[in-house]
CSV table of C-alpha atoms in Angstrom, one decimal:
chain,number,residue,atom,x,y,z
Z,1,UNK,CA,45.6,-86.3,28.0
Z,2,UNK,CA,45.8,-82.7,30.1
Z,3,UNK,CA,48.5,-81.1,27.5
Z,4,UNK,CA,45.8,-82.0,24.6
Z,5,UNK,CA,42.9,-80.7,26.4
Z,6,UNK,CA,45.2,-77.6,27.3
Z,7,UNK,CA,46.1,-77.6,23.8
Z,8,UNK,CA,42.8,-77.4,22.7
Z,9,UNK,CA,41.5,-75.1,24.8
Z,10,UNK,CA,44.6,-72.9,24.0
Z,11,UNK,CA,43.6,-73.1,20.1
Z,12,UNK,CA,40.1,-72.0,20.9
Z,13,UNK,CA,41.2,-68.9,22.5
Z,14,UNK,CA,43.2,-68.1,19.9
Z,15,UNK,CA,40.7,-68.9,17.3
Z,16,UNK,CA,37.7,-66.7,19.6
Z,17,UNK,CA,40.6,-63.9,20.0
Z,18,UNK,CA,41.1,-64.0,15.9
Z,19,UNK,CA,37.6,-64.1,14.9
Z,20,UNK,CA,37.1,-61.3,17.4
Z,21,UNK,CA,39.8,-59.2,15.8
Z,22,UNK,CA,38.8,-60.0,12.8
Z,23,UNK,CA,35.0,-58.8,13.1
Z,24,UNK,CA,36.7,-55.8,14.9
Z,25,UNK,CA,38.4,-55.3,11.5
Z,26,UNK,CA,35.5,-55.6,9.4
Z,27,UNK,CA,33.1,-53.5,11.5
Z,28,UNK,CA,35.9,-50.7,11.6
Z,29,UNK,CA,35.5,-50.8,8.0
Z,30,UNK,CA,32.1,-52.0,7.1
Z,31,UNK,CA,29.5,-51.1,10.2
Z,32,UNK,CA,27.5,-47.9,9.5
Z,33,UNK,CA,27.4,-44.6,12.2
Z,34,UNK,CA,24.2,-44.4,13.6
Z,35,UNK,CA,21.7,-41.5,14.5
Z,36,UNK,CA,20.9,-41.0,18.2
Z,37,UNK,CA,18.5,-38.1,17.9
Z,38,UNK,CA,16.5,-36.0,15.3
Z,39,UNK,CA,15.7,-32.4,16.7
Z,40,UNK,CA,13.5,-29.2,14.4
Z,41,UNK,CA,14.4,-25.9,16.0
Z,42,UNK,CA,12.9,-22.9,14.8
Z,43,UNK,CA,15.4,-20.6,12.2
Z,44,UNK,CA,15.9,-16.8,13.4
Z,45,UNK,CA,17.5,-16.3,9.8
Z,46,UNK,CA,14.5,-17.7,7.9
Z,47,UNK,CA,11.0,-17.2,9.2
Z,48,UNK,CA,10.0,-19.9,6.2
Z,49,UNK,CA,12.6,-22.6,7.3
Z,50,UNK,CA,13.6,-24.9,10.3
Z,51,UNK,CA,16.9,-26.1,11.6
Z,52,UNK,CA,16.9,-29.8,11.6
Z,53,UNK,CA,19.3,-30.9,13.4
Z,54,UNK,CA,20.4,-34.1,13.9
Z,55,UNK,CA,22.7,-36.2,16.4
Z,56,UNK,CA,25.4,-39.0,15.4
Z,57,UNK,CA,27.0,-41.6,17.0
Z,58,UNK,CA,30.1,-44.1,16.3
Z,59,UNK,CA,30.7,-47.5,17.6
Z,60,UNK,CA,33.5,-47.4,19.7
Z,61,UNK,CA,35.7,-49.8,17.4
Z,62,UNK,CA,35.7,-47.2,15.3
Z,63,UNK,CA,39.2,-46.4,14.6
Z,64,UNK,CA,38.2,-43.3,12.6
Z,65,UNK,CA,35.0,-41.7,14.1
Z,66,UNK,CA,34.8,-39.3,11.5
Z,67,UNK,CA,31.0,-38.7,10.4
Z,68,UNK,CA,29.0,-37.1,7.8
Z,69,UNK,CA,25.0,-36.7,7.6
Z,70,UNK,CA,23.1,-36.5,4.2
Z,71,UNK,CA,19.2,-35.0,3.8
Z,72,UNK,CA,17.3,-35.8,0.9
Z,73,UNK,CA,13.6,-35.4,0.0
Z,74,UNK,CA,11.8,-38.9,0.2
Z,75,UNK,CA,11.8,-39.1,-3.6
Z,76,UNK,CA,15.8,-38.4,-3.9
Z,77,UNK,CA,17.9,-41.0,-4.0
Z,78,UNK,CA,21.0,-40.6,-1.7
Z,79,UNK,CA,23.0,-41.4,-4.9
Z,80,UNK,CA,21.4,-38.5,-6.7
Z,81,UNK,CA,24.0,-35.7,-7.8
Z,82,UNK,CA,22.2,-32.8,-5.6
Z,83,UNK,CA,22.2,-35.2,-2.1
Z,84,UNK,CA,24.9,-33.3,-0.3
Z,85,UNK,CA,27.0,-34.6,2.5
Z,86,UNK,CA,28.1,-32.2,5.4
Z,87,UNK,CA,30.8,-33.3,8.4
Z,88,UNK,CA,29.4,-33.3,11.8
Z,89,UNK,CA,30.7,-31.7,14.6
Z,90,UNK,CA,30.5,-32.6,17.7
Z,91,UNK,CA,28.3,-35.8,17.0
Z,92,UNK,CA,26.0,-32.8,15.2
Z,93,UNK,CA,24.8,-32.2,12.0
Z,94,UNK,CA,22.4,-28.9,11.1
Z,95,UNK,CA,20.1,-28.6,7.8
Z,96,UNK,CA,17.7,-25.2,7.2
Z,97,UNK,CA,14.6,-27.0,5.4
Z,98,UNK,CA,11.4,-26.1,4.2
Z,99,UNK,CA,8.2,-28.4,4.8
Z,100,UNK,CA,8.9,-31.6,3.5
Z,101,UNK,CA,9.3,-35.1,4.1
Z,102,UNK,CA,12.8,-35.9,4.6
Z,103,UNK,CA,15.1,-39.2,4.7
Z,104,UNK,CA,18.2,-38.6,7.0
Z,105,UNK,CA,21.9,-40.7,6.0
Z,106,UNK,CA,24.9,-40.9,7.9
Z,107,UNK,CA,28.0,-42.3,6.9
Z,108,UNK,CA,31.2,-43.0,8.1
Z,109,UNK,CA,35.1,-42.2,6.4
Z,110,UNK,CA,35.0,-45.4,4.5
Z,111,UNK,CA,31.8,-44.8,2.8
Z,112,UNK,CA,29.4,-46.8,4.7
Z,113,UNK,CA,26.1,-45.4,4.8
Z,114,UNK,CA,22.8,-45.8,7.3
Z,115,UNK,CA,19.8,-45.2,5.2
Z,116,UNK,CA,17.2,-46.2,8.2
Z,117,UNK,CA,15.8,-42.4,9.5
Z,118,UNK,CA,13.1,-40.9,7.5
Z,119,UNK,CA,11.4,-37.7,9.3
Z,120,UNK,CA,8.2,-35.5,8.4
Z,121,UNK,CA,9.2,-31.5,8.8
Z,122,UNK,CA,5.9,-29.9,9.0
Z,123,UNK,CA,6.1,-25.7,9.8
Z,124,UNK,CA,3.3,-24.2,11.2
Z,125,UNK,CA,4.0,-20.3,11.3
Z,126,UNK,CA,2.6,-16.7,10.7
Z,127,UNK,CA,5.3,-14.9,8.5
Z,128,UNK,CA,3.7,-11.6,8.3
Z,129,UNK,CA,0.4,-9.7,9.0
Z,130,UNK,CA,0.1,-7.3,5.8
Z,131,UNK,CA,-2.9,-4.4,6.2
Z,132,UNK,CA,-4.2,-2.4,4.0
Z,133,UNK,CA,-3.5,1.1,4.9
Z,134,UNK,CA,0.0,2.0,7.3
Z,135,UNK,CA,-2.1,5.2,8.6
Z,136,UNK,CA,-5.6,6.3,8.6
Z,137,UNK,CA,-7.1,9.9,8.5
Z,138,UNK,CA,-10.1,10.4,10.0
Z,139,UNK,CA,-12.6,13.4,11.1
Z,140,UNK,CA,-14.3,12.7,14.1
Z,141,UNK,CA,-17.7,9.6,14.1
Z,142,UNK,CA,-16.0,9.0,10.8
Z,143,UNK,CA,-15.2,5.1,10.2
Z,144,UNK,CA,-13.2,2.8,7.8
Z,145,UNK,CA,-13.2,-0.9,7.4
Z,146,UNK,CA,-9.5,-1.8,7.7
Z,147,UNK,CA,-8.7,-5.0,6.0
Z,148,UNK,CA,-5.3,-8.1,6.7
Z,149,UNK,CA,-4.1,-10.6,4.7
Z,150,UNK,CA,-2.1,-13.1,6.8
Z,151,UNK,CA,1.6,-14.6,5.0
Z,152,UNK,CA,1.2,-17.9,6.7
Z,153,UNK,CA,3.2,-21.2,6.2
Z,154,UNK,CA,1.5,-25.1,7.2
Z,155,UNK,CA,-1.8,-25.3,9.1
Z,156,UNK,CA,-2.3,-22.6,11.2
Z,157,UNK,CA,-5.5,-20.6,12.8
Z,158,UNK,CA,-6.1,-16.9,10.3
Z,159,UNK,CA,-8.1,-15.9,13.5
Z,160,UNK,CA,-7.3,-12.0,14.5
Z,161,UNK,CA,-8.2,-9.4,16.9
Z,162,UNK,CA,-8.6,-6.0,16.5
Z,163,UNK,CA,-7.2,-3.7,19.5
Z,164,UNK,CA,-7.2,0.2,20.0
Z,165,UNK,CA,-4.4,1.9,22.2
Z,166,UNK,CA,-7.2,4.6,23.1
Z,167,UNK,CA,-10.3,4.1,22.8
Z,168,UNK,CA,-10.9,7.5,23.4
Z,169,UNK,CA,-9.0,8.7,20.3
Z,170,UNK,CA,-10.1,5.6,18.3
Z,171,UNK,CA,-11.9,2.6,18.6
Z,172,UNK,CA,-11.9,-1.1,16.5
Z,173,UNK,CA,-14.5,-3.6,16.1
Z,174,UNK,CA,-13.6,-7.3,16.0
Z,175,UNK,CA,-14.4,-6.9,11.9
Z,176,UNK,CA,-11.2,-4.0,11.9
Z,177,UNK,CA,-13.9,-1.3,11.3
Z,178,UNK,CA,-12.3,2.0,13.0
Z,179,UNK,CA,-14.4,5.0,14.5
Z,180,UNK,CA,-12.6,8.2,15.0
Z,181,UNK,CA,-13.7,9.6,19.1
Z,182,UNK,CA,-11.8,12.1,19.4
Z,183,UNK,CA,-8.9,14.5,18.1
Z,184,UNK,CA,-5.3,12.9,18.5
Z,185,UNK,CA,-3.6,10.0,17.7
Z,186,UNK,CA,-3.3,6.2,18.3
Z,187,UNK,CA,-2.5,3.0,17.1
Z,188,UNK,CA,-5.0,-0.1,16.5
Z,189,UNK,CA,-3.4,-3.2,16.5
Z,190,UNK,CA,-4.5,-6.7,14.8
Z,191,UNK,CA,-3.0,-9.3,16.4
Z,192,UNK,CA,-2.7,-13.1,16.1
Z,193,UNK,CA,-3.6,-16.0,18.2
Z,194,UNK,CA,0.2,-16.4,17.8
Z,195,UNK,CA,0.6,-13.0,19.6
Z,196,UNK,CA,2.2,-11.6,16.2
Z,197,UNK,CA,0.5,-8.0,15.5
Z,198,UNK,CA,0.7,-5.4,13.4
Z,199,UNK,CA,-0.2,-1.5,13.8
Z,200,UNK,CA,-2.1,0.8,12.1
Z,201,UNK,CA,-1.4,4.2,12.9
Z,202,UNK,CA,-5.0,6.5,13.2
Z,203,UNK,CA,-5.2,10.1,13.1
Z,204,UNK,CA,-8.3,12.4,13.9
Z,205,UNK,CA,-7.8,15.3,13.0
Z,206,UNK,CA,-9.9,18.9,12.5
Z,207,UNK,CA,-8.2,20.0,9.3
Z,208,UNK,CA,-10.9,17.6,7.8
Z,209,UNK,CA,-14.3,17.5,8.3
Z,210,UNK,CA,-17.4,15.1,7.8
Z,211,UNK,CA,-18.3,15.9,3.8
Z,212,UNK,CA,-21.2,17.8,3.9
Z,213,UNK,CA,-22.2,20.7,1.5
Z,214,UNK,CA,-22.2,23.7,3.2
Z,215,UNK,CA,-21.2,27.5,2.1
Z,216,UNK,CA,-20.3,28.7,5.7
Z,217,UNK,CA,-16.9,27.4,5.3
Z,218,UNK,CA,-14.4,29.3,6.3
Z,219,UNK,CA,-12.4,30.7,3.9
Z,220,UNK,CA,-8.2,29.7,4.4
Z,221,UNK,CA,-6.1,32.5,6.2
Z,222,UNK,CA,-2.9,33.6,5.0
Z,223,UNK,CA,-0.1,31.1,6.4
Z,224,UNK,CA,-2.8,29.7,8.2
Z,225,UNK,CA,-1.5,25.7,8.3
Z,226,UNK,CA,2.4,25.0,9.4
Z,227,UNK,CA,4.5,23.0,7.0
Z,228,UNK,CA,4.0,19.9,8.9
Z,229,UNK,CA,0.2,20.5,9.0
Z,230,UNK,CA,0.1,21.1,4.9
Z,231,UNK,CA,1.7,18.0,4.4
Z,232,UNK,CA,-0.8,16.3,6.9
Z,233,UNK,CA,-3.2,17.4,4.6
Z,234,UNK,CA,-1.6,16.0,1.5
Z,235,UNK,CA,-1.4,13.0,2.9
Z,236,UNK,CA,-4.8,12.7,3.4
Z,237,UNK,CA,-5.8,13.8,0.0
Z,238,UNK,CA,-3.2,11.4,-1.4
Z,239,UNK,CA,-5.1,9.0,1.5
Z,240,UNK,CA,-8.3,9.8,-0.2
Z,241,UNK,CA,-7.1,9.2,-4.2
Z,242,UNK,CA,-5.0,6.2,-3.4
Z,243,UNK,CA,-7.9,4.5,-1.8
Z,244,UNK,CA,-10.3,5.3,-5.0
Z,245,UNK,CA,-7.7,4.6,-7.5
Z,246,UNK,CA,-4.8,6.7,-8.6
Z,247,UNK,CA,-5.3,7.9,-12.3
Z,248,UNK,CA,-8.8,6.6,-12.1
Z,249,UNK,CA,-12.2,8.2,-12.6
Z,250,UNK,CA,-12.7,7.5,-9.1
Z,251,UNK,CA,-9.5,9.0,-8.2
Z,252,UNK,CA,-10.8,12.5,-9.8
Z,253,UNK,CA,-13.7,12.2,-8.3
Z,254,UNK,CA,-11.8,11.7,-4.7
Z,255,UNK,CA,-9.9,15.0,-5.5
Z,256,UNK,CA,-12.7,16.8,-6.0
Z,257,UNK,CA,-15.0,16.0,-3.2
Z,258,UNK,CA,-11.1,16.4,-0.7
Z,259,UNK,CA,-11.0,19.6,-1.7
Z,260,UNK,CA,-14.9,20.9,-2.3
Z,261,UNK,CA,-15.7,19.1,1.5
Z,262,UNK,CA,-14.0,16.9,3.3
Z,263,UNK,CA,-11.3,19.8,3.6
Z,264,UNK,CA,-12.4,22.2,6.8
Z,265,UNK,CA,-11.9,25.4,4.8
Z,266,UNK,CA,-13.2,27.1,1.3
Z,267,UNK,CA,-10.2,28.1,-1.3
Z,268,UNK,CA,-11.0,31.2,-2.5
Z,269,UNK,CA,-12.0,32.3,-5.9
Z,270,UNK,CA,-8.9,33.6,-7.6
Z,271,UNK,CA,-9.4,35.3,-11.0
Z,272,UNK,CA,-6.6,34.4,-13.1
Z,273,UNK,CA,-6.4,34.8,-17.2
Z,274,UNK,CA,-2.8,33.7,-18.0
Z,275,UNK,CA,-2.5,29.5,-19.1
Z,276,UNK,CA,1.2,28.8,-20.5
Z,277,UNK,CA,0.0,26.4,-22.9
Z,278,UNK,CA,-2.3,28.9,-24.6
Z,279,UNK,CA,-0.4,31.8,-24.7
Z,280,UNK,CA,3.3,31.1,-25.8
Z,281,UNK,CA,5.8,32.6,-25.9
Z,282,UNK,CA,5.1,33.7,-22.0
Z,283,UNK,CA,6.7,33.3,-19.1
Z,284,UNK,CA,4.1,33.7,-16.7
Z,285,UNK,CA,0.6,33.5,-15.5
Z,286,UNK,CA,-1.6,35.6,-13.3
Z,287,UNK,CA,-2.5,33.3,-11.0
Z,288,UNK,CA,-0.8,30.2,-9.4
Z,289,UNK,CA,-1.3,27.1,-7.8
Z,290,UNK,CA,-3.6,25.7,-10.5
Z,291,UNK,CA,-1.4,23.2,-12.3
Z,292,UNK,CA,1.8,23.2,-11.2
Z,293,UNK,CA,2.1,20.5,-8.3
Z,294,UNK,CA,-0.1,17.8,-6.7
Z,295,UNK,CA,-1.4,18.5,-3.6
Z,296,UNK,CA,-2.9,21.5,-1.7
Z,297,UNK,CA,-1.0,24.7,-2.1
Z,298,UNK,CA,-0.7,25.9,1.5
Z,299,UNK,CA,2.7,26.4,2.6
Z,300,UNK,CA,5.6,28.4,1.3
Z,301,UNK,CA,7.5,24.9,0.9
Z,302,UNK,CA,5.5,24.5,-2.5
Z,303,UNK,CA,7.2,27.6,-3.7
Z,304,UNK,CA,10.3,25.2,-5.3
Z,305,UNK,CA,7.4,24.5,-7.8
Z,306,UNK,CA,6.4,27.5,-9.0
Z,307,UNK,CA,8.4,29.3,-11.5
Z,308,UNK,CA,6.2,30.6,-13.7
Z,309,UNK,CA,4.1,33.4,-11.7
Z,310,UNK,CA,4.1,36.9,-12.3
Z,311,UNK,CA,4.0,38.6,-9.5
Z,312,UNK,CA,4.0,35.7,-6.5
Z,313,UNK,CA,4.7,33.6,-5.7
Z,314,UNK,CA,1.8,33.2,-3.1
Z,315,UNK,CA,0.3,30.0,-1.2
Z,316,UNK,CA,-3.5,29.8,-1.1
Z,317,UNK,CA,-5.6,32.5,1.2
Z,318,UNK,CA,-2.3,35.3,0.6
Z,319,UNK,CA,-2.8,38.2,-0.9
Z,320,UNK,CA,-2.2,37.9,-4.7
Z,321,UNK,CA,-2.4,41.0,-7.6
Z,322,UNK,CA,-4.8,40.5,-10.5
Z,323,UNK,CA,-5.0,41.9,-13.7
Z,324,UNK,CA,-8.4,40.6,-14.9
Z,325,UNK,CA,-11.6,43.1,-14.5
Z,326,UNK,CA,-14.7,40.8,-12.9
Z,327,UNK,CA,-17.6,42.2,-10.8
Z,328,UNK,CA,-16.2,41.2,-8.0
Z,329,UNK,CA,-12.1,41.9,-8.8
Z,330,UNK,CA,-10.4,45.3,-10.0
Z,331,UNK,CA,-7.7,45.2,-12.0
Z,332,UNK,CA,-4.4,45.6,-10.6
Z,333,UNK,CA,-5.6,45.3,-6.9
Z,334,UNK,CA,-4.7,42.5,-4.2
Z,335,UNK,CA,-7.3,39.2,-3.2
Z,336,UNK,CA,-6.9,36.1,-1.7
Z,337,UNK,CA,-5.3,33.6,-4.0
Z,338,UNK,CA,-7.2,30.7,-4.8
Z,339,UNK,CA,-8.7,28.9,-7.9
Z,340,UNK,CA,-10.8,30.1,-10.8
Z,341,UNK,CA,-13.3,27.4,-13.0
Z,342,UNK,CA,-10.4,26.1,-15.1
Z,343,UNK,CA,-8.0,26.1,-12.3
Z,344,UNK,CA,-10.2,23.9,-9.9
Z,345,UNK,CA,-10.5,21.6,-12.7
Z,346,UNK,CA,-7.4,21.0,-14.0
Z,347,UNK,CA,-5.8,20.9,-10.2
Z,348,UNK,CA,-8.4,17.7,-9.4
Z,349,UNK,CA,-7.2,16.0,-12.5
Z,350,UNK,CA,-3.8,16.5,-11.7
Z,351,UNK,CA,-4.3,15.0,-8.1
Z,352,UNK,CA,-6.3,12.2,-9.7
Z,353,UNK,CA,-3.5,11.6,-11.8
Z,354,UNK,CA,-4.1,13.4,-15.1
Z,355,UNK,CA,-1.9,15.9,-16.5
Z,356,UNK,CA,-3.8,17.5,-19.0
Z,357,UNK,CA,-1.5,20.9,-18.8
Z,358,UNK,CA,-2.4,24.2,-18.1
Z,359,UNK,CA,-5.7,25.1,-20.1
Z,360,UNK,CA,-8.1,27.0,-19.3
Z,361,UNK,CA,-12.2,26.9,-19.9
Z,362,UNK,CA,-12.9,28.9,-23.1
Z,363,UNK,CA,-13.9,27.3,-26.8
Z,364,UNK,CA,-11.1,28.4,-28.7
Z,365,UNK,CA,-10.4,27.3,-32.2
Z,366,UNK,CA,-7.0,28.4,-31.6
Z,367,UNK,CA,-5.9,26.4,-28.9
Z,368,UNK,CA,-6.6,23.5,-26.7
Z,369,UNK,CA,-9.1,24.0,-23.7
Z,370,UNK,CA,-11.2,21.7,-21.3
Z,371,UNK,CA,-13.9,21.3,-23.7
Z,372,UNK,CA,-11.1,19.2,-25.9
Z,373,UNK,CA,-11.3,16.7,-23.7
Z,374,UNK,CA,-13.6,13.7,-23.8
Z,375,UNK,CA,-16.7,14.0,-26.2
Z,376,UNK,CA,-18.6,17.4,-25.9
Z,377,UNK,CA,-22.3,16.5,-26.1
Z,378,UNK,CA,-25.2,19.3,-25.3
Z,379,UNK,CA,-27.1,18.4,-21.7
Z,380,UNK,CA,-30.4,17.2,-22.8
Z,381,UNK,CA,-33.5,15.0,-20.9
Z,382,UNK,CA,-32.0,12.5,-23.7
Z,383,UNK,CA,-28.6,12.4,-22.7
Z,384,UNK,CA,-29.4,12.9,-18.8
Z,385,UNK,CA,-31.5,9.4,-19.5
Z,386,UNK,CA,-29.0,7.3,-21.5
Z,387,UNK,CA,-26.5,6.2,-19.3
Z,388,UNK,CA,-23.8,7.6,-21.0
Z,389,UNK,CA,-23.2,10.3,-18.4
Z,390,UNK,CA,-21.2,9.4,-15.4
Z,391,UNK,CA,-20.1,11.4,-11.8
Z,392,UNK,CA,-16.8,12.7,-12.9
Z,393,UNK,CA,-17.5,14.2,-15.9
Z,394,UNK,CA,-16.9,17.7,-16.6
Z,395,UNK,CA,-20.0,20.0,-16.9
Z,396,UNK,CA,-20.5,23.6,-18.0
Z,397,UNK,CA,-20.4,25.9,-20.9
Z,398,UNK,CA,-18.1,28.4,-22.9
Z,399,UNK,CA,-15.7,29.8,-20.1
Z,400,UNK,CA,-16.6,28.0,-17.3
Z,401,UNK,CA,-15.9,24.1,-16.5
Z,402,UNK,CA,-17.4,21.6,-13.0
Z,403,UNK,CA,-17.1,18.5,-12.1
Z,404,UNK,CA,-20.0,16.4,-11.8
Z,405,UNK,CA,-19.3,14.6,-8.4
Z,406,UNK,CA,-22.7,13.3,-7.2
Z,407,UNK,CA,-25.9,12.4,-7.9
Z,408,UNK,CA,-29.0,10.8,-6.3
Z,409,UNK,CA,-32.6,10.3,-7.0
Z,410,UNK,CA,-33.3,14.4,-6.8
Z,411,UNK,CA,-30.3,16.2,-7.4
Z,412,UNK,CA,-27.4,16.3,-9.4
Z,413,UNK,CA,-24.1,17.9,-7.3
Z,414,UNK,CA,-21.3,20.0,-9.2
Z,415,UNK,CA,-17.7,20.6,-7.6
Z,416,UNK,CA,-16.9,24.4,-9.2
Z,417,UNK,CA,-15.1,27.5,-8.5
Z,418,UNK,CA,-17.1,30.6,-9.7
Z,419,UNK,CA,-16.8,34.5,-8.5
Z,420,UNK,CA,-20.6,34.3,-7.7
Z,421,UNK,CA,-20.2,31.6,-5.1
Z,422,UNK,CA,-16.9,32.7,-3.8
Z,423,UNK,CA,-14.3,30.3,-4.4
Z,424,UNK,CA,-14.2,26.4,-4.3
Z,425,UNK,CA,-17.9,24.7,-3.4
Z,426,UNK,CA,-20.5,22.1,-4.1
Z,427,UNK,CA,-23.8,23.2,-6.1
Z,428,UNK,CA,-26.8,21.8,-5.7
Z,429,UNK,CA,-28.9,21.2,-9.2
Z,430,UNK,CA,-32.1,19.6,-9.1
Z,431,UNK,CA,-32.5,16.6,-11.8
Z,432,UNK,CA,-36.0,18.7,-13.4
Z,433,UNK,CA,-34.0,21.8,-13.5
Z,434,UNK,CA,-30.3,20.6,-14.9
Z,435,UNK,CA,-31.9,20.8,-19.0
Z,436,UNK,CA,-32.4,24.3,-20.2
Z,437,UNK,CA,-30.1,25.4,-17.0
Z,438,UNK,CA,-28.3,28.7,-17.7
Z,439,UNK,CA,-25.6,28.0,-16.4
Z,440,UNK,CA,-24.3,24.3,-17.5
Z,441,UNK,CA,-25.2,23.8,-21.6
Z,442,UNK,CA,-22.6,20.6,-22.4
Z,443,UNK,CA,-20.9,17.5,-20.4
Z,444,UNK,CA,-17.6,16.0,-21.4
Z,445,UNK,CA,-17.9,12.6,-21.5
Z,446,UNK,CA,-14.5,11.4,-20.1
Z,447,UNK,CA,-14.1,8.1,-20.6
Z,448,UNK,CA,-11.8,8.3,-23.1
Z,449,UNK,CA,-9.8,10.2,-20.8
Z,450,UNK,CA,-10.3,8.3,-17.5
Z,451,UNK,CA,-9.6,4.7,-19.1
Z,452,UNK,CA,-10.6,3.1,-15.6
Z,453,UNK,CA,-13.4,3.7,-13.3
Z,454,UNK,CA,-11.6,2.6,-9.9
Z,455,UNK,CA,-13.6,2.3,-6.9
Z,456,UNK,CA,-16.3,4.4,-8.5
Z,457,UNK,CA,-19.2,5.5,-6.2
Z,458,UNK,CA,-22.2,7.9,-7.2
Z,459,UNK,CA,-22.5,9.6,-3.8
Z,460,UNK,CA,-19.7,10.2,-1.2
């Protein structure tokens, strides 16, 4: 009996061992690996993505513990051809992913797949703060409002705090309104709730001034400005034109207003007759700086743009020989270089984005002049009340041209350069005195030239 019981026990033990071995063999080839943890961290390389870390493990009875992971969006099947498997290294698989709901799969060397894990990836991140300007140029007391745009992913607070590095130079309020306080340079910063910031340089300079009509502005002197200062003045001009709209009506107005009002010095009148476009085959003009480049003609670095000067080159404010006879000018003598009437108009048009050529202000049937632009209409009460005239239109008479740069309920404001005004100024003409005025006989309506009004304003 004892021998029989012992035999039964041994058989039982053998069956258990066989069963256990069979289970281990089966499990080794059929039971998939498993996920122990999922962790999401920021990607240092891609701001709009995160690192999806999957920690995986295999069972102790696995002979081959190699494991692969796959990540598929919730609407994708693991059998889809675009689902990619990557091999776990030291028990980890890492994926770079964007926002979305993902299913995580792991498999072993024998193709057994575990698909029980799913994970939602949510990225709430500020990618960038974009401000409408990198540099703000100011005179003391000038205010300008900066605008911003946030580039974000997910749901994020969009509040911005503005801060000035130096309130003694410029202040900024919570609406991004910057005010120039004193001469110098500083930065104002748009700061997000996450601490990310964007800096805007603020330059408060005496090279520009509050735009007011002033016939007592000092004339520019010969070589008054360093190359750095001249470049800053050009940059301010370009900023004003770009803000108004380059290659628009408002861009031309901005250029004319800048030179006549905001620039701290007056450009002198210089009498000149030569027009390259009008007097072929001549290769020179009497004056220079009227048409040949964008920017102001204040430093000798602009000489490379002048190839047609007869007796120059000579920047604005330095003496240049004239070949014109006027009451204020003697033929052959030297006077500070500047702009005549058509020189100022062609300069403003070019800097506003319209290259019309080096043309004058006379009515000449044999060649093109400024009065050939747009639509020429003689000034009448009916015209001025028709709504057809806009700030930015040209105004003048045979031999003289100017730009209408503003109007209000009382006056018209005309930017021009005349010998009897001594250079580039703003002339004020009462609304009830423009008709039958001895200086202004017609207006050149410029809609067909400008095409677009831009950020158009009737006054500065």
